[in-house]
Amino acid sequence: RVLKIAGLIEEYVGGAVEWVGGDATLVQMGDVLDRGDFEIALMCLIHSIRKQARDAGGNVFVLTGNHEALNANGDFRYVTRGAFVETCAFAELQKEGKEAEEKKASLLDTLGLMVRAAATGGAGGPPLDPTTALRARINAFAPGGILAREMATYHTALVVNDTVFAHGGLLPMHASYGIDKINQETGRWMRGTRTGDGQAGPPRLAVGGPESVVWTRVYSKERFADPFEEARANELLDNTLSLLKLGSDGRMVVGHTPQMQGVNNQNLGGKLWKVDV
């Protein structure tokens, strides 16, 4: 609905979706996962409009959120029953396609509607075997899995013109380390290859702890506890924007923490936009 209201897509009878945003740039702020029953259908939609947008001279960027990291790391505590059903349906549809690994692109292009039709989800859905559901989820989202490889194409942090986007936020240590390196290491982890520090697990600065790019809440709190906390956030933000050489108009956009009153840029002189609504 949001994409239609923004004039970026049209949905036709039968569910086909077309990018109509021309040369617009869309940045999705992460946490596609763990937000309802039809996650894979949404991933398929995003995959499709990314290609269409590029062909039209636009761009669709997707950020890695902490919930993408949780699923890649085997933490499924926030997955709905319907999403498990959808994952099982996705696994069955993969089995039906010969040479599914070689047909990854076409699978992701076409499975959105098929998955939505196959997965009824919810409390009244079909019987769900926990072992089968867990195995399907792991196979799809563990590093090297077909959907983890799709997530490997997402950005952990992104700069567009004078704006930096990150799900939780970018701190000076992240900027000093380098956005490109952070994105590359997250991608290698999702693909099931070793990260830059030689480790096979989640890259620490990107997704591996409370001060990582996807987990920090230094900036994203709806209200700062006191002036000292806000001053610290302001100092960190200024240092980060300076390290990124974004100039006097530089700003940061973050998600991660719901803003109950809507999009929030009331703090830090308008240099910070909190957009998880």
Short mmCIF file of C-alpha atoms in Angstrom, two decimals:
data_model
loop_
_atom_site.label_atom_id
_atom_site.label_comp_id
_atom_site.label_asym_id
_atom_site.label_seq_id
_atom_site.Cartn_x
_atom_site.Cartn_y
_atom_site.Cartn_z
CA ARG A 1 0.00 0.00 0.00
CA VAL A 2 2.80 2.43 0.86
CA LEU A 3 4.50 1.91 -2.49
CA LYS A 4 1.21 2.46 -4.32
CA ILE A 5 0.45 5.62 -2.34
CA ALA A 6 3.95 6.89 -3.17
CA GLY A 7 3.27 6.32 -6.86
CA LEU A 8 6.11 3.82 -7.23
CA ILE A 9 4.19 0.68 -8.22
CA GLU A 10 0.94 -0.36 -9.87
CA GLU A 11 -0.79 -3.61 -8.97
CA TYR A 12 -2.93 -5.21 -11.64
CA VAL A 13 -5.72 -7.77 -11.66
CA GLY A 14 -4.17 -11.11 -10.78
CA GLY A 15 -1.56 -9.54 -8.53
CA ALA A 16 1.12 -8.59 -11.06
CA VAL A 17 3.16 -5.58 -9.90
CA GLU A 18 4.92 -3.03 -12.09
CA TRP A 19 7.43 -0.34 -11.14
CA VAL A 20 6.06 3.00 -12.31
CA GLY A 21 8.43 5.21 -10.32
CA GLY A 22 10.69 6.03 -13.26
CA ASP A 23 14.08 7.29 -12.05
CA ALA A 24 13.04 7.50 -8.38
CA THR A 25 15.23 5.97 -5.68
CA LEU A 26 13.60 3.86 -2.96
CA VAL A 27 15.46 2.77 0.17
CA GLN A 28 13.78 0.05 2.24
CA MET A 29 15.18 0.31 5.78
CA GLY A 30 15.37 -3.38 6.70
CA ASP A 31 13.31 -5.80 8.81
CA VAL A 32 11.35 -7.29 5.94
CA LEU A 33 11.47 -10.44 8.06
CA ASP A 34 9.58 -11.12 11.30
CA ARG A 35 6.83 -8.67 10.40
CA GLY A 36 4.00 -11.01 9.38
CA ASP A 37 2.97 -14.07 7.45
CA PHE A 38 4.02 -13.26 3.87
CA GLU A 39 7.71 -12.41 4.16
CA ILE A 40 8.94 -14.43 1.18
CA ALA A 41 6.21 -13.00 -1.02
CA LEU A 42 7.45 -9.55 -0.01
CA MET A 43 11.07 -10.52 -0.73
CA CYS A 44 9.96 -11.69 -4.17
CA LEU A 45 8.12 -8.41 -4.76
CA ILE A 46 11.18 -6.39 -3.81
CA HIS A 47 13.41 -8.57 -5.99
CA SER A 48 11.12 -7.94 -8.95
CA ILE A 49 10.80 -4.17 -8.60
CA ARG A 50 14.56 -3.79 -8.02
CA LYS A 51 15.16 -5.12 -11.51
CA GLN A 52 12.33 -3.10 -13.01
CA ALA A 53 13.52 0.11 -11.34
CA ARG A 54 17.06 -0.30 -12.67
CA ASP A 55 15.70 -0.85 -16.18
CA ALA A 56 13.72 2.41 -15.83
CA GLY A 57 16.70 4.43 -14.59
CA GLY A 58 15.68 4.29 -10.92
CA ASN A 59 16.90 2.27 -7.96
CA VAL A 60 15.51 0.14 -5.16
CA PHE A 61 17.92 -0.48 -2.29
CA VAL A 62 17.20 -2.82 0.62
CA LEU A 63 18.99 -2.59 3.96
CA THR A 64 19.88 -5.47 6.23
CA GLY A 65 17.97 -5.12 9.49
CA ASN A 66 18.56 -6.90 12.76
CA HIS A 67 15.74 -9.32 11.93
CA GLU A 68 17.46 -10.39 8.71
CA ALA A 69 20.56 -11.02 10.82
CA LEU A 70 18.54 -12.98 13.40
CA ASN A 71 17.11 -15.29 10.77
CA ALA A 72 20.47 -15.86 9.08
CA ASN A 73 21.83 -16.72 12.52
CA GLY A 74 19.06 -19.28 13.18
CA ASP A 75 17.10 -17.18 15.68
CA PHE A 76 13.44 -17.60 14.72
CA ARG A 77 11.74 -16.44 17.90
CA TYR A 78 9.84 -13.65 16.09
CA VAL A 79 8.70 -15.74 13.10
CA THR A 80 4.91 -16.06 12.89
CA ARG A 81 3.16 -19.35 12.36
CA GLY A 82 2.02 -18.14 8.96
CA ALA A 83 5.59 -17.29 7.99
CA PHE A 84 6.68 -20.84 8.88
CA VAL A 85 3.84 -22.15 6.69
CA GLU A 86 4.98 -19.87 3.87
CA THR A 87 8.55 -21.13 4.26
CA CYS A 88 7.35 -24.74 3.98
CA ALA A 89 5.37 -23.85 0.86
CA PHE A 90 8.45 -22.19 -0.60
CA ALA A 91 10.50 -25.33 0.10
CA GLU A 92 7.92 -27.52 -1.64
CA LEU A 93 7.83 -25.24 -4.67
CA GLN A 94 11.63 -25.41 -4.85
CA LYS A 95 11.47 -29.20 -4.92
CA GLU A 96 9.05 -29.08 -7.84
CA GLY A 97 11.44 -27.03 -9.98
CA LYS A 98 14.24 -28.98 -11.63
CA GLU A 99 17.72 -27.51 -11.18
CA ALA A 100 16.30 -25.00 -8.67
CA GLU A 101 19.75 -23.69 -7.75
CA GLU A 102 20.45 -22.75 -11.37
CA LYS A 103 17.04 -21.09 -11.60
CA LYS A 104 17.36 -18.88 -8.52
CA ALA A 105 16.54 -15.67 -10.39
CA SER A 106 13.41 -17.00 -12.04
CA LEU A 107 12.27 -18.57 -8.77
CA LEU A 108 12.48 -15.25 -6.97
CA ASP A 109 10.85 -13.46 -9.88
CA THR A 110 7.77 -15.67 -9.92
CA LEU A 111 7.28 -17.28 -6.53
CA GLY A 112 5.69 -14.34 -4.72
CA LEU A 113 2.17 -15.00 -5.91
CA MET A 114 2.65 -18.78 -5.78
CA VAL A 115 3.79 -18.64 -2.17
CA ARG A 116 0.91 -16.36 -1.20
CA ALA A 117 -1.54 -18.79 -2.81
CA ALA A 118 0.05 -21.86 -1.24
CA ALA A 119 0.50 -20.52 2.29
CA THR A 120 -2.76 -20.02 4.15
CA GLY A 121 -1.06 -19.32 7.51
CA GLY A 122 -2.72 -18.14 10.70
CA ALA A 123 -4.30 -20.09 13.51
CA GLY A 124 -6.74 -21.80 11.15
CA GLY A 125 -4.08 -22.89 8.67
CA PRO A 126 -3.04 -26.43 7.80
CA PRO A 127 -1.26 -28.71 10.29
CA LEU A 128 2.35 -27.67 10.70
CA ASP A 129 5.07 -30.13 11.63
CA PRO A 130 7.58 -28.19 13.77
CA THR A 131 10.59 -30.21 12.61
CA THR A 132 9.71 -29.79 8.94
CA ALA A 133 9.05 -26.08 9.41
CA LEU A 134 12.32 -25.51 11.26
CA ARG A 135 14.31 -27.43 8.66
CA ALA A 136 12.71 -25.45 5.83
CA ARG A 137 13.46 -22.16 7.59
CA ILE A 138 17.09 -23.07 8.21
CA ASN A 139 17.62 -24.30 4.64
CA ALA A 140 16.23 -21.05 3.22
CA PHE A 141 17.78 -18.47 5.55
CA ALA A 142 21.00 -19.96 6.94
CA PRO A 143 24.15 -18.58 5.28
CA GLY A 144 24.37 -20.09 1.82
CA GLY A 145 20.62 -20.77 1.60
CA ILE A 146 18.64 -19.44 -1.35
CA LEU A 147 17.03 -16.58 0.60
CA ALA A 148 20.20 -15.81 2.53
CA ARG A 149 21.94 -15.39 -0.82
CA GLU A 150 19.22 -12.94 -1.82
CA MET A 151 19.80 -11.03 1.44
CA ALA A 152 23.52 -10.98 0.58
CA THR A 153 22.62 -8.44 -2.12
CA TYR A 154 21.21 -6.03 0.48
CA HIS A 155 23.21 -3.16 1.99
CA THR A 156 24.13 -2.92 5.67
CA ALA A 157 24.79 0.79 5.17
CA LEU A 158 24.25 3.00 2.14
CA VAL A 159 25.09 6.53 1.05
CA VAL A 160 22.85 8.25 -1.49
CA ASN A 161 24.00 11.78 -2.33
CA ASP A 162 24.39 13.53 1.06
CA THR A 163 22.36 11.00 3.08
CA VAL A 164 23.57 7.87 4.84
CA PHE A 165 21.05 5.12 5.54
CA ALA A 166 21.48 2.37 8.15
CA HIS A 167 18.93 0.24 9.98
CA GLY A 168 20.22 0.96 13.49
CA GLY A 169 22.71 3.68 12.72
CA LEU A 170 26.30 4.32 11.77
CA LEU A 171 28.81 5.19 14.49
CA PRO A 172 32.27 6.72 13.98
CA MET A 173 33.94 3.31 14.34
CA HIS A 174 31.79 1.99 11.48
CA ALA A 175 32.58 4.98 9.27
CA SER A 176 36.30 4.60 10.02
CA TYR A 177 36.20 0.90 9.19
CA GLY A 178 34.48 1.61 5.89
CA ILE A 179 30.96 1.14 4.56
CA ASP A 180 32.17 -0.92 1.60
CA LYS A 181 34.02 -3.35 3.86
CA ILE A 182 31.01 -3.69 6.16
CA ASN A 183 28.71 -4.42 3.21
CA GLN A 184 31.16 -6.89 1.70
CA GLU A 185 31.61 -8.78 4.97
CA THR A 186 27.87 -9.04 5.57
CA GLY A 187 27.39 -10.28 2.02
CA ARG A 188 30.09 -12.92 2.40
CA TRP A 189 28.53 -14.13 5.64
CA MET A 190 25.07 -14.39 4.07
CA ARG A 191 26.52 -16.31 1.12
CA GLY A 192 28.17 -18.75 3.52
CA THR A 193 31.77 -17.71 2.93
CA ARG A 194 34.25 -16.33 5.43
CA THR A 195 34.17 -12.71 6.54
CA GLY A 196 37.09 -10.30 6.31
CA ASP A 197 38.48 -11.28 9.71
CA GLY A 198 38.61 -14.94 8.67
CA GLN A 199 35.60 -15.91 10.74
CA ALA A 200 32.61 -17.78 9.36
CA GLY A 201 30.13 -16.21 11.81
CA PRO A 202 28.31 -12.87 11.76
CA PRO A 203 30.63 -9.89 11.16
CA ARG A 204 30.86 -8.04 14.47
CA LEU A 205 30.71 -4.42 13.34
CA ALA A 206 27.84 -5.05 10.95
CA VAL A 207 25.50 -7.35 12.83
CA GLY A 208 27.32 -8.89 15.77
CA GLY A 209 26.49 -6.91 18.89
CA PRO A 210 24.63 -4.04 20.54
CA GLU A 211 26.87 -1.41 18.92
CA SER A 212 26.74 -2.96 15.45
CA VAL A 213 25.13 -1.17 12.51
CA VAL A 214 21.88 -3.13 12.68
CA TRP A 215 21.55 -3.21 16.49
CA THR A 216 22.64 0.16 17.88
CA ARG A 217 19.93 2.39 19.33
CA VAL A 218 22.18 5.35 20.06
CA TYR A 219 20.22 7.44 17.55
CA SER A 220 16.87 5.74 17.13
CA LYS A 221 15.24 6.18 20.53
CA GLU A 222 11.98 8.06 20.16
CA ARG A 223 13.03 10.39 22.97
CA PHE A 224 16.44 10.80 24.54
CA ALA A 225 16.52 10.18 28.28
CA ASP A 226 18.21 13.50 29.09
CA PRO A 227 20.24 16.32 27.49
CA PHE A 228 23.49 14.43 28.10
CA GLU A 229 22.30 11.42 26.09
CA GLU A 230 21.20 13.71 23.26
CA ALA A 231 24.51 15.59 23.34
CA ARG A 232 26.42 12.31 23.09
CA ALA A 233 24.29 11.21 20.13
CA ASN A 234 24.84 14.57 18.46
CA GLU A 235 28.61 14.31 18.88
CA LEU A 236 28.66 10.78 17.47
CA LEU A 237 26.49 11.82 14.55
CA ASP A 238 28.64 14.85 13.71
CA ASN A 239 31.80 12.74 13.84
CA THR A 240 30.25 10.06 11.65
CA LEU A 241 29.02 12.51 9.02
CA SER A 242 32.42 14.20 9.02
CA LEU A 243 34.25 10.89 8.52
CA LEU A 244 31.93 10.11 5.62
CA LYS A 245 32.68 13.57 4.12
CA LEU A 246 28.99 14.30 3.56
CA GLY A 247 29.37 18.05 3.97
CA SER A 248 27.19 20.59 5.75
CA ASP A 249 23.99 19.09 4.33
CA GLY A 250 24.83 15.57 5.49
CA ARG A 251 22.20 13.62 7.37
CA MET A 252 21.44 10.11 8.58
CA VAL A 253 18.26 8.06 8.22
CA VAL A 254 17.64 5.17 10.64
CA GLY A 255 14.91 2.65 11.39
CA HIS A 256 15.01 -0.05 14.09
CA THR A 257 12.98 1.66 16.83
CA PRO A 258 9.27 2.41 16.22
CA GLN A 259 8.38 6.10 16.30
CA MET A 260 4.85 6.09 17.68
CA GLN A 261 4.15 9.67 16.58
CA GLY A 262 5.35 9.15 13.01
CA VAL A 263 8.55 10.07 11.18
CA ASN A 264 10.76 11.92 13.64
CA ASN A 265 13.45 14.48 12.81
CA GLN A 266 12.98 16.61 15.91
CA ASN A 267 16.40 15.84 17.39
CA LEU A 268 19.94 16.78 16.47
CA GLY A 269 19.15 19.80 14.35
CA GLY A 270 17.32 17.90 11.64
CA LYS A 271 20.44 15.91 10.74
CA LEU A 272 18.79 12.68 11.92
CA TRP A 273 15.61 11.13 10.53
CA LYS A 274 13.98 8.25 12.42
CA VAL A 275 11.59 6.57 10.02
CA ASP A 276 10.45 3.30 11.60
CA VAL A 277 6.69 3.92 11.67
#
